[in-house]
Amino acid sequence: EKVASFYDPDDPRHDWKEVLQAFAADGSKSFLHLGVHYGWQGETRAQGHLVVLKNRVPSVMRGAKVQPLLTEEEIVGDIQQNPSLAKGNLCTTDLGGFVCCCDGCHACT
């Protein structure tokens, strides 16, 4: 059933497939944004947005060392994190996209 069509919100003349290809080719993009026209030929049409967040490491962060977990003092603003405190040789890509449940990943060498 035809209920909607997609388009490039930055330039509606572009097909949505162009947006997908550009997103796939550019590793620095962290999300995909498509416009949506709900309805079909002659129906009242509403507009919407489809935003897809992709869990991937941006290309500018590849090779970056894993930073220590935030402390309560850093969160409330009492102190600032020192990037030189990163322990070990793990890179962000070494974590494999899994969410850490302990300090182990951030303290391993």
Coordinates of N, CA and C in Angstrom, one line a residue:
E1 N 0.8 -1.2 0.0 CA 0.0 0.0 0.0 C 0.9 1.2 0.0
K2 N 0.5 2.2 -0.8 CA 1.3 3.5 -0.9 C 0.8 4.5 0.2
V3 N 1.6 4.7 1.2 CA 1.1 5.6 2.3 C 2.0 6.8 2.4
A4 N 3.2 6.8 1.8 CA 4.2 7.9 2.0 C 5.2 7.9 0.9
S5 N 5.9 9.0 0.8 CA 7.1 9.0 -0.1 C 8.2 9.8 0.6
F6 N 9.4 9.5 0.3 CA 10.6 10.1 1.0 C 11.3 11.1 0.0
Y7 N 12.1 12.0 0.6 CA 12.8 13.0 -0.2 C 14.0 13.5 0.6
D8 N 14.9 14.2 0.0 CA 16.0 14.9 0.6 C 15.5 16.2 1.2
P9 N 15.5 16.4 2.5 CA 15.0 17.6 3.1 C 15.9 18.8 2.7
D10 N 17.2 18.6 2.4 CA 18.0 19.7 2.0 C 17.8 20.2 0.6
D11 N 17.3 19.3 -0.3 CA 17.0 19.6 -1.6 C 15.9 18.6 -2.1
P12 N 14.7 18.9 -2.0 CA 13.6 18.0 -2.3 C 13.6 17.4 -3.8
R13 N 14.4 18.1 -4.6 CA 14.6 17.6 -6.0 C 15.4 16.3 -6.1
H14 N 16.2 16.0 -5.0 CA 17.0 14.8 -4.9 C 16.2 13.6 -4.4
D15 N 16.5 12.5 -5.0 CA 15.8 11.3 -4.6 C 16.4 10.8 -3.3
W16 N 15.6 10.1 -2.5 CA 16.0 9.7 -1.2 C 17.2 8.7 -1.3
K17 N 17.3 8.0 -2.4 CA 18.4 7.0 -2.6 C 19.8 7.8 -2.6
E18 N 19.7 9.0 -3.2 CA 21.0 9.8 -3.2 C 21.4 10.1 -1.7
V19 N 20.4 10.4 -0.9 CA 20.7 10.7 0.5 C 21.4 9.4 1.2
L20 N 20.8 8.3 0.9 CA 21.3 7.0 1.5 C 22.8 6.8 1.0
Q21 N 23.0 7.0 -0.3 CA 24.3 6.7 -0.8 C 25.4 7.7 -0.2
A22 N 25.0 9.0 -0.1 CA 25.9 10.0 0.5 C 26.2 9.6 2.0
F23 N 25.2 9.2 2.7 CA 25.4 8.8 4.1 C 26.3 7.6 4.2
A24 N 26.1 6.6 3.4 CA 27.0 5.4 3.4 C 28.4 5.7 3.0
A25 N 28.6 6.7 2.1 CA 30.0 7.0 1.7 C 30.7 8.0 2.7
D26 N 30.0 8.7 3.5 CA 30.6 9.7 4.4 C 30.6 9.1 5.8
G27 N 31.7 8.6 6.3 CA 31.8 8.0 7.6 C 31.8 9.0 8.7
S28 N 31.9 10.3 8.4 CA 31.8 11.3 9.5 C 30.4 11.6 9.9
K29 N 29.4 11.2 9.1 CA 28.0 11.5 9.4 C 27.5 10.5 10.4
S30 N 26.9 11.1 11.5 CA 26.4 10.2 12.5 C 24.9 9.9 12.5
F31 N 24.2 10.6 11.5 CA 22.7 10.4 11.4 C 22.3 10.6 10.0
L32 N 21.2 10.0 9.6 CA 20.6 10.1 8.3 C 19.2 10.9 8.5
H33 N 19.0 11.8 7.7 CA 17.7 12.6 7.8 C 17.0 12.6 6.4
L34 N 15.8 12.1 6.4 CA 14.9 12.1 5.3 C 13.6 12.8 5.5
G35 N 13.1 13.5 4.5 CA 11.8 14.1 4.6 C 10.7 13.1 4.2
V36 N 9.5 13.2 4.8 CA 8.5 12.3 4.5 C 7.2 13.0 4.1
H37 N 6.6 12.7 3.0 CA 5.3 13.2 2.6 C 4.3 12.0 2.9
Y38 N 3.4 12.2 3.9 CA 2.4 11.2 4.2 C 1.2 11.4 3.3
G39 N 0.6 10.3 2.8 CA -0.5 10.4 1.9 C 0.0 10.1 0.5
W40 N -1.0 10.0 -0.4 CA -0.7 9.6 -1.8 C -1.7 10.2 -2.8
Q41 N -1.3 10.6 -3.9 CA -2.1 11.2 -5.0 C -3.5 11.7 -4.6
G42 N -3.6 13.0 -4.5 CA -4.9 13.6 -4.3 C -5.3 13.6 -2.8
E43 N -4.7 12.8 -2.0 CA -5.0 12.9 -0.6 C -4.4 14.1 0.1
T44 N -4.9 14.5 1.2 CA -4.3 15.5 2.0 C -3.0 15.0 2.5
R45 N -1.9 15.8 2.3 CA -0.6 15.3 2.6 C 0.0 16.0 3.8
A46 N 0.5 15.3 4.7 CA 1.2 15.9 5.8 C 2.7 15.6 5.7
Q47 N 3.5 16.5 6.2 CA 5.0 16.3 6.1 C 5.5 15.8 7.5
G48 N 6.6 15.1 7.4 CA 7.3 14.6 8.6 C 8.7 14.4 8.3
H49 N 9.4 13.9 9.3 CA 10.9 13.7 9.2 C 11.2 12.3 9.7
L50 N 12.2 11.7 9.1 CA 12.7 10.4 9.6 C 14.2 10.6 9.8
V51 N 14.6 10.4 11.1 CA 16.0 10.6 11.5 C 16.4 9.3 12.0
V52 N 17.5 8.8 11.4 CA 18.1 7.5 11.8 C 19.5 7.8 12.4
L53 N 19.6 7.4 13.7 CA 20.9 7.5 14.3 C 21.7 6.2 14.1
K54 N 22.9 6.3 13.6 CA 23.7 5.1 13.3 C 24.8 5.0 14.4
N55 N 24.9 3.9 15.0 CA 25.9 3.7 16.1 C 27.2 3.3 15.4
R56 N 28.0 4.3 15.0 CA 29.3 4.1 14.4 C 30.2 5.2 14.8
V57 N 31.5 4.8 14.8 CA 32.5 5.7 15.2 C 32.8 6.7 14.1
P58 N 32.6 8.0 14.3 CA 32.9 9.0 13.2 C 34.4 8.8 12.8
S59 N 34.6 9.0 11.5 CA 36.0 8.9 10.9 C 37.0 9.7 11.6
V60 N 36.6 10.9 12.2 CA 37.6 11.7 12.9 C 38.0 11.2 14.2
M61 N 37.3 10.2 14.7 CA 37.6 9.6 16.0 C 38.3 8.2 15.9
R62 N 38.5 7.7 14.7 CA 39.1 6.4 14.5 C 40.6 6.6 15.0
G63 N 41.0 5.7 15.8 CA 42.4 5.7 16.3 C 42.5 6.5 17.6
A64 N 41.4 7.1 18.1 CA 41.4 7.9 19.3 C 41.5 6.9 20.5
K65 N 42.3 7.3 21.5 CA 42.4 6.4 22.7 C 41.1 6.5 23.5
V66 N 40.8 5.4 24.2 CA 39.7 5.3 25.1 C 40.0 6.2 26.3
Q67 N 39.0 7.0 26.6 CA 39.2 8.0 27.8 C 38.6 7.3 29.0
P68 N 39.1 7.7 30.2 CA 38.5 7.2 31.4 C 37.1 7.6 31.6
L69 N 36.3 6.8 32.3 CA 34.9 7.2 32.6 C 34.8 8.5 33.3
L70 N 33.7 9.2 33.1 CA 33.5 10.5 33.8 C 33.3 10.3 35.3
T71 N 33.8 11.2 36.0 CA 33.6 11.1 37.5 C 32.5 12.1 37.9
E72 N 31.9 11.9 39.1 CA 30.9 12.9 39.5 C 31.4 14.3 39.6
E73 N 32.7 14.5 39.9 CA 33.3 15.8 40.0 C 33.3 16.5 38.6
E74 N 33.6 15.7 37.6 CA 33.6 16.2 36.2 C 32.2 16.6 35.8
I75 N 31.2 15.8 36.1 CA 29.8 16.1 35.7 C 29.3 17.3 36.3
V76 N 29.6 17.5 37.6 CA 29.0 18.7 38.3 C 29.9 20.0 38.1
G77 N 31.1 19.8 37.4 CA 31.9 20.9 37.0 C 33.0 21.3 38.0
D78 N 33.2 20.5 39.0 CA 34.2 20.8 40.0 C 35.6 20.7 39.4
I79 N 35.8 19.7 38.5 CA 37.1 19.5 37.8 C 36.9 19.2 36.4
Q80 N 37.9 19.3 35.5 CA 37.8 19.0 34.1 C 38.7 17.8 33.8
Q81 N 38.2 16.9 32.9 CA 38.9 15.7 32.5 C 40.2 16.1 31.9
N82 N 41.2 15.3 32.2 CA 42.5 15.5 31.6 C 42.7 14.4 30.5
P83 N 42.7 14.7 29.2 CA 42.8 13.6 28.2 C 44.1 12.8 28.3
S84 N 45.1 13.3 29.0 CA 46.4 12.6 29.1 C 46.2 11.4 30.1
L85 N 45.1 11.4 30.8 CA 44.9 10.3 31.8 C 44.4 9.0 31.2
A86 N 44.2 8.9 29.9 CA 43.8 7.7 29.3 C 44.8 6.6 29.6
K87 N 44.2 5.5 30.0 CA 45.1 4.3 30.4 C 45.2 3.3 29.3
G88 N 46.3 2.7 29.1 CA 46.4 1.6 28.2 C 46.5 2.1 26.7
N89 N 46.4 1.1 25.8 CA 46.5 1.4 24.4 C 45.2 1.1 23.6
L90 N 44.1 1.0 24.3 CA 42.9 0.7 23.6 C 42.4 1.9 22.8
C91 N 41.9 1.7 21.6 CA 41.3 2.7 20.8 C 39.8 2.6 20.9
T92 N 39.0 3.6 20.6 CA 37.6 3.6 20.7 C 37.0 2.4 19.8
T93 N 37.7 2.2 18.6 CA 37.2 1.1 17.7 C 37.5 -0.3 18.3
D94 N 38.4 -0.4 19.3 CA 38.7 -1.7 19.9 C 37.5 -2.2 20.7
L95 N 36.7 -1.3 21.2 CA 35.5 -1.6 22.0 C 34.4 -2.3 21.2
G96 N 34.5 -2.2 19.9 CA 33.5 -3.0 19.1 C 32.1 -2.5 19.1
G97 N 31.8 -1.4 19.6 CA 30.4 -0.9 19.6 C 29.6 -1.3 20.8
F98 N 30.2 -2.1 21.7 CA 29.5 -2.5 22.9 C 29.5 -1.4 24.0
V99 N 28.4 -1.3 24.7 CA 28.4 -0.4 25.8 C 29.1 -1.1 27.0
C100 N 30.0 -0.3 27.6 CA 30.7 -0.9 28.8 C 29.8 -0.9 30.0
C101 N 30.0 -2.0 30.8 CA 29.2 -2.1 32.0 C 30.1 -1.9 33.2
C102 N 31.3 -1.7 33.0 CA 32.3 -1.6 34.2 C 33.5 -0.7 33.7
D103 N 34.4 -0.5 34.6 CA 35.6 0.2 34.3 C 36.6 -0.6 33.6
G104 N 36.4 -1.9 33.4 CA 37.3 -2.8 32.8 C 37.8 -2.3 31.4
C105 N 37.0 -1.9 30.5 CA 37.4 -1.5 29.2 C 38.2 -0.2 29.2
H106 N 37.9 0.6 30.2 CA 38.6 1.9 30.2 C 39.9 1.8 31.0
A107 N 40.1 0.7 31.7 CA 41.3 0.6 32.5 C 42.3 -0.4 31.9
C108 N 41.8 -1.2 30.9 CA 42.7 -2.3 30.4 C 43.9 -1.7 29.6
T109 N 44.9 -2.5 29.6 CA 46.1 -2.1 28.8 C 46.2 -2.9 27.6

